[in-house]
Amino acid sequence: MSGPSKGQVLTRSIEDYLKAIYELEQDGSPAQTSAIAGALDVAPPSVSGMVKRLSEAGLLQHVPYRGVQLTEEGRKAALRMVRRHRVVETYLTTKLGYDWDSVHEEAERLEHAVSDELIERMAMALGSPRYDPHGAPIPSRDGAIEQQSFVALADVPVGDVAELRMVSDKDAERLRFIGSLGLKPGVSFEVLARQPFRGPTTIGLTAAPSKEQVIGHELAESLLCVVVEREVG
């Protein structure tokens, strides 16, 4: 994946902004100043100043009354950082024995320090993985990224068998809890029951039929799955 345009130096702060805006755009909407501020834990006036700077650099464009979105150049730079982050996470878990709940903060630091050459050597050593430890797709070297369509566990019908595909890497405590339930990307389960009014969902792991887990609604909304077998009837 190519770096920034000739003569354009991206600081760590700019890289963080571009990656955050890319992630906020994943719901199909422009990124709003308040959402950017929340994602980066900075004051809204600081965001306004950086947005103006990035717009002048051709990395962002304003969407009237809605927010901002990345230009093609901005998206390339953002995906470069996403690739770095996810390759580093994968290398730390696969080669260095890190737990999946501890790699996000390490990757946040290392993604700015490592060279593109080192990232490519890491990727080659890993066999060019397609996904990181949390199931997120790793952009290719030329900036292509797999488009995925998932359903939240909270919306998988009772009786269906689903496979967990992706979870957020940003909450270490939540990841530890999810792991303690025996859930990681690639694990399949049957939805056995769901209580009404946003109540918990009961699942049974297909690899251990006698092992049932009760998942609260908020957590179930954050577990992204694909249905692999629908209930007949």
mmCIF file of C-alpha atoms in Angstrom:
data_model
loop_
_atom_site.group_PDB
_atom_site.id
_atom_site.type_symbol
_atom_site.label_atom_id
_atom_site.label_comp_id
_atom_site.label_asym_id
_atom_site.label_seq_id
_atom_site.Cartn_x
_atom_site.Cartn_y
_atom_site.Cartn_z
ATOM 1 C CA MET A 1 0.000 0.000 0.000
ATOM 2 C CA SER A 2 1.447 3.336 -1.008
ATOM 3 C CA GLY A 3 2.070 6.066 1.550
ATOM 4 C CA PRO A 4 0.926 9.695 1.509
ATOM 5 C CA SER A 5 1.281 11.857 -1.572
ATOM 6 C CA LYS A 6 4.695 13.240 -2.326
ATOM 7 C CA GLY A 7 5.505 16.102 -0.001
ATOM 8 C CA GLN A 8 2.619 15.336 2.338
ATOM 9 C CA VAL A 9 3.808 14.230 5.772
ATOM 10 C CA LEU A 10 1.207 12.681 8.022
ATOM 11 C CA THR A 11 1.761 13.175 11.734
ATOM 12 C CA ARG A 12 0.640 10.648 14.310
ATOM 13 C CA SER A 13 -2.304 12.887 15.153
ATOM 14 C CA ILE A 14 -3.410 13.066 11.520
ATOM 15 C CA GLU A 15 -3.106 9.312 11.154
ATOM 16 C CA ASP A 16 -5.265 8.816 14.251
ATOM 17 C CA TYR A 17 -7.902 11.178 12.880
ATOM 18 C CA LEU A 18 -8.030 9.493 9.488
ATOM 19 C CA LYS A 19 -8.342 6.025 11.018
ATOM 20 C CA ALA A 20 -11.049 7.170 13.441
ATOM 21 C CA ILE A 21 -13.038 8.840 10.656
ATOM 22 C CA TYR A 22 -12.728 5.730 8.499
ATOM 23 C CA GLU A 23 -14.137 3.598 11.320
ATOM 24 C CA LEU A 24 -16.989 6.051 11.944
ATOM 25 C CA GLU A 25 -17.909 5.953 8.249
ATOM 26 C CA GLN A 26 -18.499 2.206 8.361
ATOM 27 C CA ASP A 27 -22.177 2.696 9.160
ATOM 28 C CA GLY A 28 -22.558 4.442 5.793
ATOM 29 C CA SER A 29 -22.861 7.980 7.177
ATOM 30 C CA PRO A 30 -20.449 10.922 7.248
ATOM 31 C CA ALA A 31 -18.533 11.350 10.495
ATOM 32 C CA GLN A 32 -19.819 14.100 12.775
ATOM 33 C CA THR A 33 -17.537 16.322 14.827
ATOM 34 C CA SER A 34 -19.005 15.084 18.112
ATOM 35 C CA ALA A 35 -18.446 11.452 17.132
ATOM 36 C CA ILE A 36 -14.846 12.141 16.099
ATOM 37 C CA ALA A 37 -14.241 13.921 19.412
ATOM 38 C CA GLY A 38 -15.680 10.964 21.314
ATOM 39 C CA ALA A 39 -13.656 8.403 19.362
ATOM 40 C CA LEU A 40 -10.388 10.256 19.974
ATOM 41 C CA ASP A 41 -11.233 11.645 23.422
ATOM 42 C CA VAL A 42 -10.499 15.218 22.408
ATOM 43 C CA ALA A 43 -12.446 18.474 22.675
ATOM 44 C CA PRO A 44 -14.804 19.376 19.779
ATOM 45 C CA PRO A 45 -12.958 22.673 19.063
ATOM 46 C CA SER A 46 -9.764 20.654 18.512
ATOM 47 C CA VAL A 47 -11.643 18.436 16.062
ATOM 48 C CA SER A 48 -12.934 21.470 14.149
ATOM 49 C CA GLY A 49 -9.406 22.784 13.741
ATOM 50 C CA MET A 50 -8.037 19.448 12.546
ATOM 51 C CA VAL A 51 -10.976 18.895 10.187
ATOM 52 C CA LYS A 52 -10.239 22.251 8.566
ATOM 53 C CA ARG A 53 -6.570 21.294 8.230
ATOM 54 C CA LEU A 54 -7.369 17.892 6.722
ATOM 55 C CA SER A 55 -9.883 19.422 4.331
ATOM 56 C CA GLU A 56 -7.295 21.911 3.109
ATOM 57 C CA ALA A 57 -4.869 19.021 2.597
ATOM 58 C CA GLY A 58 -7.392 17.218 0.394
ATOM 59 C CA LEU A 59 -7.901 14.332 2.830
ATOM 60 C CA LEU A 60 -11.454 15.203 3.897
ATOM 61 C CA GLN A 61 -14.502 16.783 2.355
ATOM 62 C CA HIS A 62 -17.468 18.374 4.100
ATOM 63 C CA VAL A 63 -20.957 16.989 3.632
ATOM 64 C CA PRO A 64 -23.265 19.968 4.285
ATOM 65 C CA TYR A 65 -25.176 19.663 7.577
ATOM 66 C CA ARG A 66 -24.031 16.057 8.031
ATOM 67 C CA GLY A 67 -20.319 15.945 8.789
ATOM 68 C CA VAL A 68 -17.178 14.980 6.906
ATOM 69 C CA GLN A 69 -16.020 12.043 4.856
ATOM 70 C CA LEU A 70 -12.677 10.892 3.570
ATOM 71 C CA THR A 71 -11.571 11.718 0.060
ATOM 72 C CA GLU A 72 -9.988 8.971 -2.021
ATOM 73 C CA GLU A 73 -6.567 10.130 -0.836
ATOM 74 C CA GLY A 74 -7.754 10.232 2.778
ATOM 75 C CA ARG A 75 -9.240 6.765 2.543
ATOM 76 C CA LYS A 76 -5.984 5.358 1.161
ATOM 77 C CA ALA A 77 -4.068 6.860 4.076
ATOM 78 C CA ALA A 78 -6.636 5.586 6.573
ATOM 79 C CA LEU A 79 -6.562 2.053 5.166
ATOM 80 C CA ARG A 80 -2.781 2.091 5.350
ATOM 81 C CA MET A 81 -3.087 2.681 9.095
ATOM 82 C CA VAL A 82 -5.849 0.094 9.460
ATOM 83 C CA ARG A 83 -3.598 -2.458 7.737
ATOM 84 C CA ARG A 84 -0.694 -1.601 10.032
ATOM 85 C CA HIS A 85 -2.871 -1.907 13.141
ATOM 86 C CA ARG A 86 -4.434 -5.235 12.202
ATOM 87 C CA VAL A 87 -1.204 -6.826 10.961
ATOM 88 C CA VAL A 88 0.530 -5.820 14.199
ATOM 89 C CA GLU A 89 -2.329 -7.253 16.294
ATOM 90 C CA THR A 90 -2.161 -10.515 14.355
ATOM 91 C CA TYR A 91 1.622 -10.744 14.676
ATOM 92 C CA LEU A 92 1.531 -10.103 18.425
ATOM 93 C CA THR A 93 -1.054 -12.823 19.052
ATOM 94 C CA THR A 94 0.284 -15.380 16.569
ATOM 95 C CA LYS A 95 4.030 -14.994 16.970
ATOM 96 C CA LEU A 96 4.539 -13.428 20.394
ATOM 97 C CA GLY A 97 1.807 -15.074 22.439
ATOM 98 C CA TYR A 98 -0.219 -11.976 23.321
ATOM 99 C CA ASP A 99 -3.832 -12.506 24.373
ATOM 100 C CA TRP A 100 -6.439 -11.016 22.044
ATOM 101 C CA ASP A 101 -7.576 -8.635 24.783
ATOM 102 C CA SER A 102 -4.159 -7.007 25.215
ATOM 103 C CA VAL A 103 -3.027 -6.290 21.648
ATOM 104 C CA HIS A 104 -5.121 -3.231 20.789
ATOM 105 C CA GLU A 105 -3.189 -0.752 22.931
ATOM 106 C CA GLU A 106 0.152 -2.217 21.825
ATOM 107 C CA ALA A 107 -0.897 -1.946 18.180
ATOM 108 C CA GLU A 108 -2.065 1.649 18.715
ATOM 109 C CA ARG A 109 1.489 2.539 19.721
ATOM 110 C CA LEU A 110 3.372 0.407 17.215
ATOM 111 C CA GLU A 111 1.307 1.256 14.133
ATOM 112 C CA HIS A 112 2.917 4.706 14.013
ATOM 113 C CA ALA A 113 6.463 3.517 14.619
ATOM 114 C CA VAL A 114 6.936 0.571 12.274
ATOM 115 C CA SER A 115 7.927 0.982 8.641
ATOM 116 C CA ASP A 116 5.863 -0.224 5.694
ATOM 117 C CA GLU A 117 8.619 -2.730 4.948
ATOM 118 C CA LEU A 118 8.383 -4.211 8.440
ATOM 119 C CA ILE A 119 4.590 -4.496 8.133
ATOM 120 C CA GLU A 120 5.002 -6.415 4.867
ATOM 121 C CA ARG A 121 7.599 -8.715 6.420
ATOM 122 C CA MET A 122 5.227 -9.369 9.335
ATOM 123 C CA ALA A 123 2.402 -10.127 6.908
ATOM 124 C CA MET A 124 4.609 -12.512 4.929
ATOM 125 C CA ALA A 125 5.729 -14.274 8.116
ATOM 126 C CA LEU A 126 2.064 -14.763 8.996
ATOM 127 C CA GLY A 127 1.157 -16.127 5.569
ATOM 128 C CA SER A 128 -0.684 -12.975 4.445
ATOM 129 C CA PRO A 129 -3.655 -13.329 6.830
ATOM 130 C CA ARG A 130 -7.067 -12.035 5.766
ATOM 131 C CA TYR A 131 -8.371 -11.282 9.257
ATOM 132 C CA ASP A 132 -7.007 -10.016 12.556
ATOM 133 C CA PRO A 133 -7.538 -11.831 15.900
ATOM 134 C CA HIS A 134 -10.906 -10.136 16.365
ATOM 135 C CA GLY A 135 -12.217 -11.112 12.931
ATOM 136 C CA ALA A 136 -11.758 -7.727 11.240
ATOM 137 C CA PRO A 137 -10.583 -7.884 7.607
ATOM 138 C CA ILE A 138 -7.002 -6.804 6.967
ATOM 139 C CA PRO A 139 -6.700 -4.403 4.002
ATOM 140 C CA SER A 140 -4.447 -5.660 1.247
ATOM 141 C CA ARG A 141 -1.147 -4.011 0.456
ATOM 142 C CA ASP A 142 -2.792 -2.049 -2.388
ATOM 143 C CA GLY A 143 -5.620 -0.803 -0.188
ATOM 144 C CA ALA A 144 -8.434 -3.226 -1.036
ATOM 145 C CA ILE A 145 -10.576 -4.377 1.879
ATOM 146 C CA GLU A 146 -13.180 -7.107 2.047
ATOM 147 C CA GLN A 147 -16.738 -5.849 2.389
ATOM 148 C CA GLN A 148 -18.610 -7.858 4.979
ATOM 149 C CA SER A 149 -22.259 -8.250 5.899
ATOM 150 C CA PHE A 150 -23.080 -9.496 9.370
ATOM 151 C CA VAL A 151 -26.021 -9.858 11.723
ATOM 152 C CA ALA A 152 -25.746 -9.114 15.426
ATOM 153 C CA LEU A 153 -26.249 -12.091 17.739
ATOM 154 C CA ALA A 154 -29.186 -10.183 19.248
ATOM 155 C CA ASP A 155 -30.955 -10.476 15.862
ATOM 156 C CA VAL A 156 -30.182 -14.121 15.020
ATOM 157 C CA PRO A 157 -33.505 -15.997 15.202
ATOM 158 C CA VAL A 158 -33.998 -18.638 17.871
ATOM 159 C CA GLY A 159 -33.252 -22.071 16.429
ATOM 160 C CA ASP A 160 -30.670 -20.867 13.918
ATOM 161 C CA VAL A 161 -26.999 -21.871 14.009
ATOM 162 C CA ALA A 162 -24.591 -18.975 13.575
ATOM 163 C CA GLU A 163 -20.844 -18.402 13.541
ATOM 164 C CA LEU A 164 -19.184 -15.534 15.371
ATOM 165 C CA ARG A 165 -17.168 -13.525 12.879
ATOM 166 C CA MET A 166 -16.114 -10.220 14.417
ATOM 167 C CA VAL A 167 -15.921 -8.338 17.716
ATOM 168 C CA SER A 168 -14.532 -4.902 18.564
ATOM 169 C CA ASP A 169 -10.930 -4.824 19.786
ATOM 170 C CA LYS A 170 -11.314 -1.641 21.846
ATOM 171 C CA ASP A 171 -12.593 -2.986 25.192
ATOM 172 C CA ALA A 172 -10.094 -5.360 26.820
ATOM 173 C CA GLU A 173 -12.414 -6.288 29.694
ATOM 174 C CA ARG A 174 -15.214 -7.170 27.297
ATOM 175 C CA LEU A 175 -12.845 -9.265 25.187
ATOM 176 C CA ARG A 176 -11.694 -11.183 28.254
ATOM 177 C CA PHE A 177 -15.307 -11.886 29.174
ATOM 178 C CA ILE A 178 -16.213 -12.981 25.643
ATOM 179 C CA GLY A 179 -13.200 -15.297 25.615
ATOM 180 C CA SER A 180 -14.216 -16.772 28.990
ATOM 181 C CA LEU A 181 -17.517 -17.811 27.377
ATOM 182 C CA GLY A 182 -15.632 -19.829 24.773
ATOM 183 C CA LEU A 183 -16.471 -17.334 22.043
ATOM 184 C CA LYS A 184 -13.976 -16.183 19.417
ATOM 185 C CA PRO A 185 -14.260 -15.607 15.666
ATOM 186 C CA GLY A 186 -14.903 -18.946 13.969
ATOM 187 C CA VAL A 187 -16.846 -20.460 16.876
ATOM 188 C CA SER A 188 -20.363 -21.615 15.958
ATOM 189 C CA PHE A 189 -23.380 -21.945 18.207
ATOM 190 C CA GLU A 190 -27.134 -22.470 18.178
ATOM 191 C CA VAL A 191 -29.460 -19.791 19.483
ATOM 192 C CA LEU A 192 -31.560 -21.698 22.017
ATOM 193 C CA ALA A 193 -33.743 -18.993 23.574
ATOM 194 C CA ARG A 194 -34.228 -15.257 23.893
ATOM 195 C CA GLN A 195 -36.116 -13.387 26.545
ATOM 196 C CA PRO A 196 -38.461 -10.605 25.353
ATOM 197 C CA PHE A 197 -38.055 -6.849 25.883
ATOM 198 C CA ARG A 198 -34.312 -6.762 25.124
ATOM 199 C CA GLY A 199 -33.697 -9.673 27.429
ATOM 200 C CA PRO A 200 -30.723 -12.075 27.318
ATOM 201 C CA THR A 201 -30.060 -14.691 24.640
ATOM 202 C CA THR A 202 -29.143 -18.290 25.473
ATOM 203 C CA ILE A 203 -26.772 -20.067 23.093
ATOM 204 C CA GLY A 204 -25.297 -23.553 22.940
ATOM 205 C CA LEU A 205 -21.794 -23.976 21.525
ATOM 206 C CA THR A 206 -21.844 -26.569 18.749
ATOM 207 C CA ALA A 207 -18.385 -27.838 19.722
ATOM 208 C CA ALA A 208 -19.668 -28.516 23.252
ATOM 209 C CA PRO A 209 -23.419 -29.172 23.025
ATOM 210 C CA SER A 210 -23.819 -29.399 26.784
ATOM 211 C CA LYS A 211 -22.258 -25.965 27.275
ATOM 212 C CA GLU A 212 -24.824 -23.197 27.295
ATOM 213 C CA GLN A 213 -24.090 -19.507 27.745
ATOM 214 C CA VAL A 214 -26.428 -16.634 28.541
ATOM 215 C CA ILE A 215 -25.527 -13.403 26.711
ATOM 216 C CA GLY A 216 -26.948 -10.040 27.793
ATOM 217 C CA HIS A 217 -28.665 -7.949 25.129
ATOM 218 C CA GLU A 218 -26.043 -5.193 24.996
ATOM 219 C CA LEU A 219 -23.245 -7.703 24.517
ATOM 220 C CA ALA A 220 -25.299 -9.693 21.991
ATOM 221 C CA GLU A 221 -25.686 -6.530 19.909
ATOM 222 C CA SER A 222 -21.898 -6.222 19.651
ATOM 223 C CA LEU A 223 -21.204 -9.808 18.531
ATOM 224 C CA LEU A 224 -21.285 -9.898 14.730
ATOM 225 C CA CYS A 225 -22.203 -13.219 13.145
ATOM 226 C CA VAL A 226 -23.253 -15.027 9.996
ATOM 227 C CA VAL A 227 -26.093 -17.536 10.009
ATOM 228 C CA VAL A 228 -24.808 -20.907 8.807
ATOM 229 C CA GLU A 229 -27.914 -23.006 9.288
ATOM 230 C CA ARG A 230 -31.524 -21.894 9.587
ATOM 231 C CA GLU A 231 -34.213 -23.661 11.579
ATOM 232 C CA VAL A 232 -36.449 -25.718 9.296
ATOM 233 C CA GLY A 233 -40.181 -25.454 9.716
#
